[in-house]
Amino acid sequence: MAEFSFRAVGHPRPQGSKRHVGKGVLVESSDVKTWRSTIVDAAVEALAGRQPFTGAVIVTARFSFCRPKSHYGTGRNQHRLRPSAPDYCTSRAIGDADKLGRAVLDALTAARVYIDDSQVVRIIADKGWCDRTVREGATIVVTPLEAVDQRAVPVQVDGAA
């Protein structure tokens, strides 16, 4: 089966741990539910009747975030980045790459891109700034492992190559 890719447009949200609210009740952020729903909708539309992956897959997710206004100058420099603007998305408010990826994996399961997220044997997640002409979101690629030359991607387990 060939590689599958799509773009989900919206503000990426991390899927962290659930919060205990008492009497054995755990609650997760409503923000992540909206983001997962956005991913599911985009994936289902892009799938267009395609069957789910049944074997091992690699998931690549590239998250793009709009820079805050504070990264830009003022007045006639309002379209120029300040020299102090960070190159990388390291703000705690944006979230960890692994928790952003967790939301994607669960959404891909819900969209039936694959049967279960246990099929994911490799995750590549990165986050970056997008310019003002691009909407924030995520570009997601699911690649079946048989489509990848395993000799080109060495993985070491228990000291063996």
mmCIF file with all atom_site columns, C-alpha atoms in Angstrom:
data_model
loop_
_atom_site.group_PDB
_atom_site.id
_atom_site.type_symbol
_atom_site.label_atom_id
_atom_site.label_alt_id
_atom_site.label_comp_id
_atom_site.label_asym_id
_atom_site.label_entity_id
_atom_site.label_seq_id
_atom_site.pdbx_PDB_ins_code
_atom_site.Cartn_x
_atom_site.Cartn_y
_atom_site.Cartn_z
_atom_site.occupancy
_atom_site.B_iso_or_equiv
_atom_site.pdbx_formal_charge
_atom_site.auth_seq_id
_atom_site.auth_comp_id
_atom_site.auth_asym_id
_atom_site.auth_atom_id
_atom_site.pdbx_PDB_model_num
ATOM 1   C CA . MET A 1 1   ? 0.000   0.000  0.000  1.00 0.00 ? 1   MET A CA 1
ATOM 2   C CA . ALA A 1 2   ? 1.294   3.470  -0.871 1.00 0.00 ? 2   ALA A CA 1
ATOM 3   C CA . GLU A 1 3   ? 2.140   6.319  1.463  1.00 0.00 ? 3   GLU A CA 1
ATOM 4   C CA . PHE A 1 4   ? -0.792  8.407  2.708  1.00 0.00 ? 4   PHE A CA 1
ATOM 5   C CA . SER A 1 5   ? -0.531  12.123 3.506  1.00 0.00 ? 5   SER A CA 1
ATOM 6   C CA . PHE A 1 6   ? -2.828  15.019 4.340  1.00 0.00 ? 6   PHE A CA 1
ATOM 7   C CA . ARG A 1 7   ? -2.899  18.380 6.110  1.00 0.00 ? 7   ARG A CA 1
ATOM 8   C CA . ALA A 1 8   ? -5.053  19.204 9.128  1.00 0.00 ? 8   ALA A CA 1
ATOM 9   C CA . VAL A 1 9   ? -5.620  22.946 9.520  1.00 0.00 ? 9   VAL A CA 1
ATOM 10  C CA . GLY A 1 10  ? -6.140  24.261 13.033 1.00 0.00 ? 10  GLY A CA 1
ATOM 11  C CA . HIS A 1 11  ? -4.230  25.026 16.207 1.00 0.00 ? 11  HIS A CA 1
ATOM 12  C CA . PRO A 1 12  ? -2.324  21.853 17.205 1.00 0.00 ? 12  PRO A CA 1
ATOM 13  C CA . ARG A 1 13  ? -2.939  20.832 20.807 1.00 0.00 ? 13  ARG A CA 1
ATOM 14  C CA . PRO A 1 14  ? -0.945  18.372 22.911 1.00 0.00 ? 14  PRO A CA 1
ATOM 15  C CA . GLN A 1 15  ? -2.648  15.346 24.396 1.00 0.00 ? 15  GLN A CA 1
ATOM 16  C CA . GLY A 1 16  ? -1.304  15.156 27.907 1.00 0.00 ? 16  GLY A CA 1
ATOM 17  C CA . SER A 1 17  ? -2.396  13.191 30.886 1.00 0.00 ? 17  SER A CA 1
ATOM 18  C CA . LYS A 1 18  ? -6.000  13.272 31.992 1.00 0.00 ? 18  LYS A CA 1
ATOM 19  C CA . ARG A 1 19  ? -6.861  15.421 35.005 1.00 0.00 ? 19  ARG A CA 1
ATOM 20  C CA . HIS A 1 20  ? -8.477  13.895 38.119 1.00 0.00 ? 20  HIS A CA 1
ATOM 21  C CA . VAL A 1 21  ? -11.577 15.822 39.209 1.00 0.00 ? 21  VAL A CA 1
ATOM 22  C CA . GLY A 1 22  ? -12.654 13.575 42.074 1.00 0.00 ? 22  GLY A CA 1
ATOM 23  C CA . LYS A 1 23  ? -14.581 10.350 42.733 1.00 0.00 ? 23  LYS A CA 1
ATOM 24  C CA . GLY A 1 24  ? -12.584 8.410  40.147 1.00 0.00 ? 24  GLY A CA 1
ATOM 25  C CA . VAL A 1 25  ? -13.465 10.787 37.311 1.00 0.00 ? 25  VAL A CA 1
ATOM 26  C CA . LEU A 1 26  ? -10.733 11.705 34.817 1.00 0.00 ? 26  LEU A CA 1
ATOM 27  C CA . VAL A 1 27  ? -11.159 14.562 32.360 1.00 0.00 ? 27  VAL A CA 1
ATOM 28  C CA . GLU A 1 28  ? -9.080  15.527 29.338 1.00 0.00 ? 28  GLU A CA 1
ATOM 29  C CA . SER A 1 29  ? -8.793  18.985 27.848 1.00 0.00 ? 29  SER A CA 1
ATOM 30  C CA . SER A 1 30  ? -11.615 19.967 25.486 1.00 0.00 ? 30  SER A CA 1
ATOM 31  C CA . ASP A 1 31  ? -8.991  21.705 23.321 1.00 0.00 ? 31  ASP A CA 1
ATOM 32  C CA . VAL A 1 32  ? -7.389  18.379 22.420 1.00 0.00 ? 32  VAL A CA 1
ATOM 33  C CA . LYS A 1 33  ? -10.799 16.890 21.550 1.00 0.00 ? 33  LYS A CA 1
ATOM 34  C CA . THR A 1 34  ? -11.384 19.676 19.022 1.00 0.00 ? 34  THR A CA 1
ATOM 35  C CA . TRP A 1 35  ? -7.902  19.218 17.541 1.00 0.00 ? 35  TRP A CA 1
ATOM 36  C CA . ARG A 1 36  ? -8.296  15.425 17.295 1.00 0.00 ? 36  ARG A CA 1
ATOM 37  C CA . SER A 1 37  ? -11.672 15.933 15.611 1.00 0.00 ? 37  SER A CA 1
ATOM 38  C CA . THR A 1 38  ? -10.025 18.270 13.077 1.00 0.00 ? 38  THR A CA 1
ATOM 39  C CA . ILE A 1 39  ? -7.413  15.593 12.306 1.00 0.00 ? 39  ILE A CA 1
ATOM 40  C CA . VAL A 1 40  ? -10.074 12.875 11.977 1.00 0.00 ? 40  VAL A CA 1
ATOM 41  C CA . ASP A 1 41  ? -12.148 14.991 9.568  1.00 0.00 ? 41  ASP A CA 1
ATOM 42  C CA . ALA A 1 42  ? -9.121  15.826 7.392  1.00 0.00 ? 42  ALA A CA 1
ATOM 43  C CA . ALA A 1 43  ? -7.931  12.198 7.380  1.00 0.00 ? 43  ALA A CA 1
ATOM 44  C CA . VAL A 1 44  ? -11.348 10.767 6.491  1.00 0.00 ? 44  VAL A CA 1
ATOM 45  C CA . GLU A 1 45  ? -11.705 13.251 3.637  1.00 0.00 ? 45  GLU A CA 1
ATOM 46  C CA . ALA A 1 46  ? -8.231  12.401 2.320  1.00 0.00 ? 46  ALA A CA 1
ATOM 47  C CA . LEU A 1 47  ? -8.777  8.635  2.711  1.00 0.00 ? 47  LEU A CA 1
ATOM 48  C CA . ALA A 1 48  ? -11.648 8.662  0.208  1.00 0.00 ? 48  ALA A CA 1
ATOM 49  C CA . GLY A 1 49  ? -12.670 5.030  0.795  1.00 0.00 ? 49  GLY A CA 1
ATOM 50  C CA . ARG A 1 50  ? -9.144  3.672  1.091  1.00 0.00 ? 50  ARG A CA 1
ATOM 51  C CA . GLN A 1 51  ? -8.678  0.600  3.301  1.00 0.00 ? 51  GLN A CA 1
ATOM 52  C CA . PRO A 1 52  ? -6.811  0.981  6.619  1.00 0.00 ? 52  PRO A CA 1
ATOM 53  C CA . PHE A 1 53  ? -3.162  -0.001 6.851  1.00 0.00 ? 53  PHE A CA 1
ATOM 54  C CA . THR A 1 54  ? -2.851  -3.483 8.350  1.00 0.00 ? 54  THR A CA 1
ATOM 55  C CA . GLY A 1 55  ? 0.910   -3.730 8.855  1.00 0.00 ? 55  GLY A CA 1
ATOM 56  C CA . ALA A 1 56  ? 3.617   -1.719 10.543 1.00 0.00 ? 56  ALA A CA 1
ATOM 57  C CA . VAL A 1 57  ? 3.746   1.993  9.682  1.00 0.00 ? 57  VAL A CA 1
ATOM 58  C CA . ILE A 1 58  ? 5.866   5.084  10.222 1.00 0.00 ? 58  ILE A CA 1
ATOM 59  C CA . VAL A 1 59  ? 4.021   8.296  11.113 1.00 0.00 ? 59  VAL A CA 1
ATOM 60  C CA . THR A 1 60  ? 5.586   11.672 10.378 1.00 0.00 ? 60  THR A CA 1
ATOM 61  C CA . ALA A 1 61  ? 3.859   14.770 11.749 1.00 0.00 ? 61  ALA A CA 1
ATOM 62  C CA . ARG A 1 62  ? 5.104   18.282 11.075 1.00 0.00 ? 62  ARG A CA 1
ATOM 63  C CA . PHE A 1 63  ? 3.323   20.813 13.282 1.00 0.00 ? 63  PHE A CA 1
ATOM 64  C CA . SER A 1 64  ? 3.285   24.457 12.241 1.00 0.00 ? 64  SER A CA 1
ATOM 65  C CA . PHE A 1 65  ? 2.404   27.309 14.577 1.00 0.00 ? 65  PHE A CA 1
ATOM 66  C CA . CYS A 1 66  ? 1.766   30.977 13.871 1.00 0.00 ? 66  CYS A CA 1
ATOM 67  C CA . ARG A 1 67  ? 4.300   33.241 15.484 1.00 0.00 ? 67  ARG A CA 1
ATOM 68  C CA . PRO A 1 68  ? 2.892   35.479 18.212 1.00 0.00 ? 68  PRO A CA 1
ATOM 69  C CA . LYS A 1 69  ? 2.676   39.203 17.548 1.00 0.00 ? 69  LYS A CA 1
ATOM 70  C CA . SER A 1 70  ? 5.513   39.778 20.022 1.00 0.00 ? 70  SER A CA 1
ATOM 71  C CA . HIS A 1 71  ? 7.958   38.154 17.555 1.00 0.00 ? 71  HIS A CA 1
ATOM 72  C CA . TYR A 1 72  ? 7.428   41.013 15.101 1.00 0.00 ? 72  TYR A CA 1
ATOM 73  C CA . GLY A 1 73  ? 8.414   44.656 15.160 1.00 0.00 ? 73  GLY A CA 1
ATOM 74  C CA . THR A 1 74  ? 6.012   47.563 15.462 1.00 0.00 ? 74  THR A CA 1
ATOM 75  C CA . GLY A 1 75  ? 5.001   50.363 13.128 1.00 0.00 ? 75  GLY A CA 1
ATOM 76  C CA . ARG A 1 76  ? 6.696   50.140 9.756  1.00 0.00 ? 76  ARG A CA 1
ATOM 77  C CA . ASN A 1 77  ? 8.570   47.031 10.989 1.00 0.00 ? 77  ASN A CA 1
ATOM 78  C CA . GLN A 1 78  ? 5.417   45.121 11.872 1.00 0.00 ? 78  GLN A CA 1
ATOM 79  C CA . HIS A 1 79  ? 6.110   42.560 9.122  1.00 0.00 ? 79  HIS A CA 1
ATOM 80  C CA . ARG A 1 80  ? 9.728   41.993 10.140 1.00 0.00 ? 80  ARG A CA 1
ATOM 81  C CA . LEU A 1 81  ? 10.845  39.492 12.721 1.00 0.00 ? 81  LEU A CA 1
ATOM 82  C CA . ARG A 1 82  ? 12.627  40.945 15.703 1.00 0.00 ? 82  ARG A CA 1
ATOM 83  C CA . PRO A 1 83  ? 16.252  39.812 16.050 1.00 0.00 ? 83  PRO A CA 1
ATOM 84  C CA . SER A 1 84  ? 15.278  38.329 19.422 1.00 0.00 ? 84  SER A CA 1
ATOM 85  C CA . ALA A 1 85  ? 12.489  36.161 17.937 1.00 0.00 ? 85  ALA A CA 1
ATOM 86  C CA . PRO A 1 86  ? 13.248  32.494 18.643 1.00 0.00 ? 86  PRO A CA 1
ATOM 87  C CA . ASP A 1 87  ? 14.118  30.171 15.765 1.00 0.00 ? 87  ASP A CA 1
ATOM 88  C CA . TYR A 1 88  ? 12.402  27.157 17.346 1.00 0.00 ? 88  TYR A CA 1
ATOM 89  C CA . CYS A 1 89  ? 9.046   26.472 19.014 1.00 0.00 ? 89  CYS A CA 1
ATOM 90  C CA . THR A 1 90  ? 10.184  25.763 22.549 1.00 0.00 ? 90  THR A CA 1
ATOM 91  C CA . SER A 1 91  ? 7.387   27.512 24.427 1.00 0.00 ? 91  SER A CA 1
ATOM 92  C CA . ARG A 1 92  ? 5.639   25.389 27.049 1.00 0.00 ? 92  ARG A CA 1
ATOM 93  C CA . ALA A 1 93  ? 2.344   26.846 25.817 1.00 0.00 ? 93  ALA A CA 1
ATOM 94  C CA . ILE A 1 94  ? 2.799   25.050 22.480 1.00 0.00 ? 94  ILE A CA 1
ATOM 95  C CA . GLY A 1 95  ? 3.437   21.661 24.043 1.00 0.00 ? 95  GLY A CA 1
ATOM 96  C CA . ASP A 1 96  ? 5.892   18.801 23.739 1.00 0.00 ? 96  ASP A CA 1
ATOM 97  C CA . ALA A 1 97  ? 6.404   17.152 20.354 1.00 0.00 ? 97  ALA A CA 1
ATOM 98  C CA . ASP A 1 98  ? 5.631   13.731 21.855 1.00 0.00 ? 98  ASP A CA 1
ATOM 99  C CA . LYS A 1 99  ? 2.306   14.893 23.302 1.00 0.00 ? 99  LYS A CA 1
ATOM 100 C CA . LEU A 1 100 ? 1.377   16.598 20.029 1.00 0.00 ? 100 LEU A CA 1
ATOM 101 C CA . GLY A 1 101 ? 2.164   13.289 18.335 1.00 0.00 ? 101 GLY A CA 1
ATOM 102 C CA . ARG A 1 102 ? 0.026   11.339 20.798 1.00 0.00 ? 102 ARG A CA 1
ATOM 103 C CA . ALA A 1 103 ? -3.064  13.293 19.716 1.00 0.00 ? 103 ALA A CA 1
ATOM 104 C CA . VAL A 1 104 ? -2.268  12.510 16.066 1.00 0.00 ? 104 VAL A CA 1
ATOM 105 C CA . LEU A 1 105 ? -1.886  8.768  16.700 1.00 0.00 ? 105 LEU A CA 1
ATOM 106 C CA . ASP A 1 106 ? -5.226  8.532  18.500 1.00 0.00 ? 106 ASP A CA 1
ATOM 107 C CA . ALA A 1 107 ? -6.955  10.572 15.782 1.00 0.00 ? 107 ALA A CA 1
ATOM 108 C CA . LEU A 1 108 ? -5.521  8.345  13.033 1.00 0.00 ? 108 LEU A CA 1
ATOM 109 C CA . THR A 1 109 ? -6.912  5.295  14.838 1.00 0.00 ? 109 THR A CA 1
ATOM 110 C CA . ALA A 1 110 ? -10.339 6.967  15.101 1.00 0.00 ? 110 ALA A CA 1
ATOM 111 C CA . ALA A 1 111 ? -10.219 7.841  11.379 1.00 0.00 ? 111 ALA A CA 1
ATOM 112 C CA . ARG A 1 112 ? -9.361  4.199  10.533 1.00 0.00 ? 112 ARG A CA 1
ATOM 113 C CA . VAL A 1 113 ? -6.112  5.127  8.796  1.00 0.00 ? 113 VAL A CA 1
ATOM 114 C CA . TYR A 1 114 ? -4.749  2.022  10.539 1.00 0.00 ? 114 TYR A CA 1
ATOM 115 C CA . ILE A 1 115 ? -6.386  -0.542 12.801 1.00 0.00 ? 115 ILE A CA 1
ATOM 116 C CA . ASP A 1 116 ? -4.582  0.416  16.010 1.00 0.00 ? 116 ASP A CA 1
ATOM 117 C CA . ASP A 1 117 ? -1.785  2.782  16.958 1.00 0.00 ? 117 ASP A CA 1
ATOM 118 C CA . SER A 1 118 ? 0.253   -0.237 18.101 1.00 0.00 ? 118 SER A CA 1
ATOM 119 C CA . GLN A 1 119 ? 1.058   -0.632 14.377 1.00 0.00 ? 119 GLN A CA 1
ATOM 120 C CA . VAL A 1 120 ? 3.153   2.545  14.549 1.00 0.00 ? 120 VAL A CA 1
ATOM 121 C CA . VAL A 1 121 ? 6.777   1.438  14.892 1.00 0.00 ? 121 VAL A CA 1
ATOM 122 C CA . ARG A 1 122 ? 8.374   4.833  14.328 1.00 0.00 ? 122 ARG A CA 1
ATOM 123 C CA . ILE A 1 123 ? 7.167   8.361  15.025 1.00 0.00 ? 123 ILE A CA 1
ATOM 124 C CA . ILE A 1 124 ? 8.805   11.463 13.620 1.00 0.00 ? 124 ILE A CA 1
ATOM 125 C CA . ALA A 1 125 ? 7.343   14.654 15.067 1.00 0.00 ? 125 ALA A CA 1
ATOM 126 C CA . ASP A 1 126 ? 8.646   18.166 14.717 1.00 0.00 ? 126 ASP A CA 1
ATOM 127 C CA . LYS A 1 127 ? 7.256   21.605 15.312 1.00 0.00 ? 127 LYS A CA 1
ATOM 128 C CA . GLY A 1 128 ? 8.097   24.896 13.707 1.00 0.00 ? 128 GLY A CA 1
ATOM 129 C CA . TRP A 1 129 ? 6.896   28.391 12.955 1.00 0.00 ? 129 TRP A CA 1
ATOM 130 C CA . CYS A 1 130 ? 4.877   29.130 9.846  1.00 0.00 ? 130 CYS A CA 1
ATOM 131 C CA . ASP A 1 131 ? 4.850   32.499 8.150  1.00 0.00 ? 131 ASP A CA 1
ATOM 132 C CA . ARG A 1 132 ? 1.759   34.683 8.041  1.00 0.00 ? 132 ARG A CA 1
ATOM 133 C CA . THR A 1 133 ? 0.683   33.328 4.635  1.00 0.00 ? 133 THR A CA 1
ATOM 134 C CA . VAL A 1 134 ? 0.273   29.756 5.921  1.00 0.00 ? 134 VAL A CA 1
ATOM 135 C CA . ARG A 1 135 ? -2.388  28.576 8.341  1.00 0.00 ? 135 ARG A CA 1
ATOM 136 C CA . GLU A 1 136 ? -1.189  26.664 11.362 1.00 0.00 ? 136 GLU A CA 1
ATOM 137 C CA . GLY A 1 137 ? -1.840  22.957 11.577 1.00 0.00 ? 137 GLY A CA 1
ATOM 138 C CA . ALA A 1 138 ? -0.070  19.688 10.842 1.00 0.00 ? 138 ALA A CA 1
ATOM 139 C CA . THR A 1 139 ? 1.091   17.822 7.775  1.00 0.00 ? 139 THR A CA 1
ATOM 140 C CA . ILE A 1 140 ? 0.797   14.120 8.498  1.00 0.00 ? 140 ILE A CA 1
ATOM 141 C CA . VAL A 1 141 ? 2.346   11.288 6.485  1.00 0.00 ? 141 VAL A CA 1
ATOM 142 C CA . VAL A 1 142 ? 1.739   7.582  7.120  1.00 0.00 ? 142 VAL A CA 1
ATOM 143 C CA . THR A 1 143 ? 4.211   5.286  5.384  1.00 0.00 ? 143 THR A CA 1
ATOM 144 C CA . PRO A 1 144 ? 3.870   1.493  5.371  1.00 0.00 ? 144 PRO A CA 1
ATOM 145 C CA . LEU A 1 145 ? 7.094   -0.072 6.571  1.00 0.00 ? 145 LEU A CA 1
ATOM 146 C CA . GLU A 1 146 ? 7.351   -2.308 3.504  1.00 0.00 ? 146 GLU A CA 1
ATOM 147 C CA . ALA A 1 147 ? 7.695   0.876  1.410  1.00 0.00 ? 147 ALA A CA 1
ATOM 148 C CA . VAL A 1 148 ? 10.844  1.875  3.305  1.00 0.00 ? 148 VAL A CA 1
ATOM 149 C CA . ASP A 1 149 ? 14.278  0.431  2.611  1.00 0.00 ? 149 ASP A CA 1
ATOM 150 C CA . GLN A 1 150 ? 15.122  -0.836 6.094  1.00 0.00 ? 150 GLN A CA 1
ATOM 151 C CA . ARG A 1 151 ? 18.843  -0.921 5.305  1.00 0.00 ? 151 ARG A CA 1
ATOM 152 C CA . ALA A 1 152 ? 18.765  2.872  4.973  1.00 0.00 ? 152 ALA A CA 1
ATOM 153 C CA . VAL A 1 153 ? 17.302  3.360  8.461  1.00 0.00 ? 153 VAL A CA 1
ATOM 154 C CA . PRO A 1 154 ? 19.469  1.531  11.021 1.00 0.00 ? 154 PRO A CA 1
ATOM 155 C CA . VAL A 1 155 ? 17.878  0.872  14.378 1.00 0.00 ? 155 VAL A CA 1
ATOM 156 C CA . GLN A 1 156 ? 19.890  -0.515 17.256 1.00 0.00 ? 156 GLN A CA 1
ATOM 157 C CA . VAL A 1 157 ? 18.161  -2.723 19.818 1.00 0.00 ? 157 VAL A CA 1
ATOM 158 C CA . ASP A 1 158 ? 19.993  -4.365 22.742 1.00 0.00 ? 158 ASP A CA 1
ATOM 159 C CA . GLY A 1 159 ? 23.385  -3.485 21.291 1.00 0.00 ? 159 GLY A CA 1
ATOM 160 C CA . ALA A 1 160 ? 22.714  -5.284 17.994 1.00 0.00 ? 160 ALA A CA 1
ATOM 161 C CA . ALA A 1 161 ? 22.715  -3.509 14.655 1.00 0.00 ? 161 ALA A CA 1
#
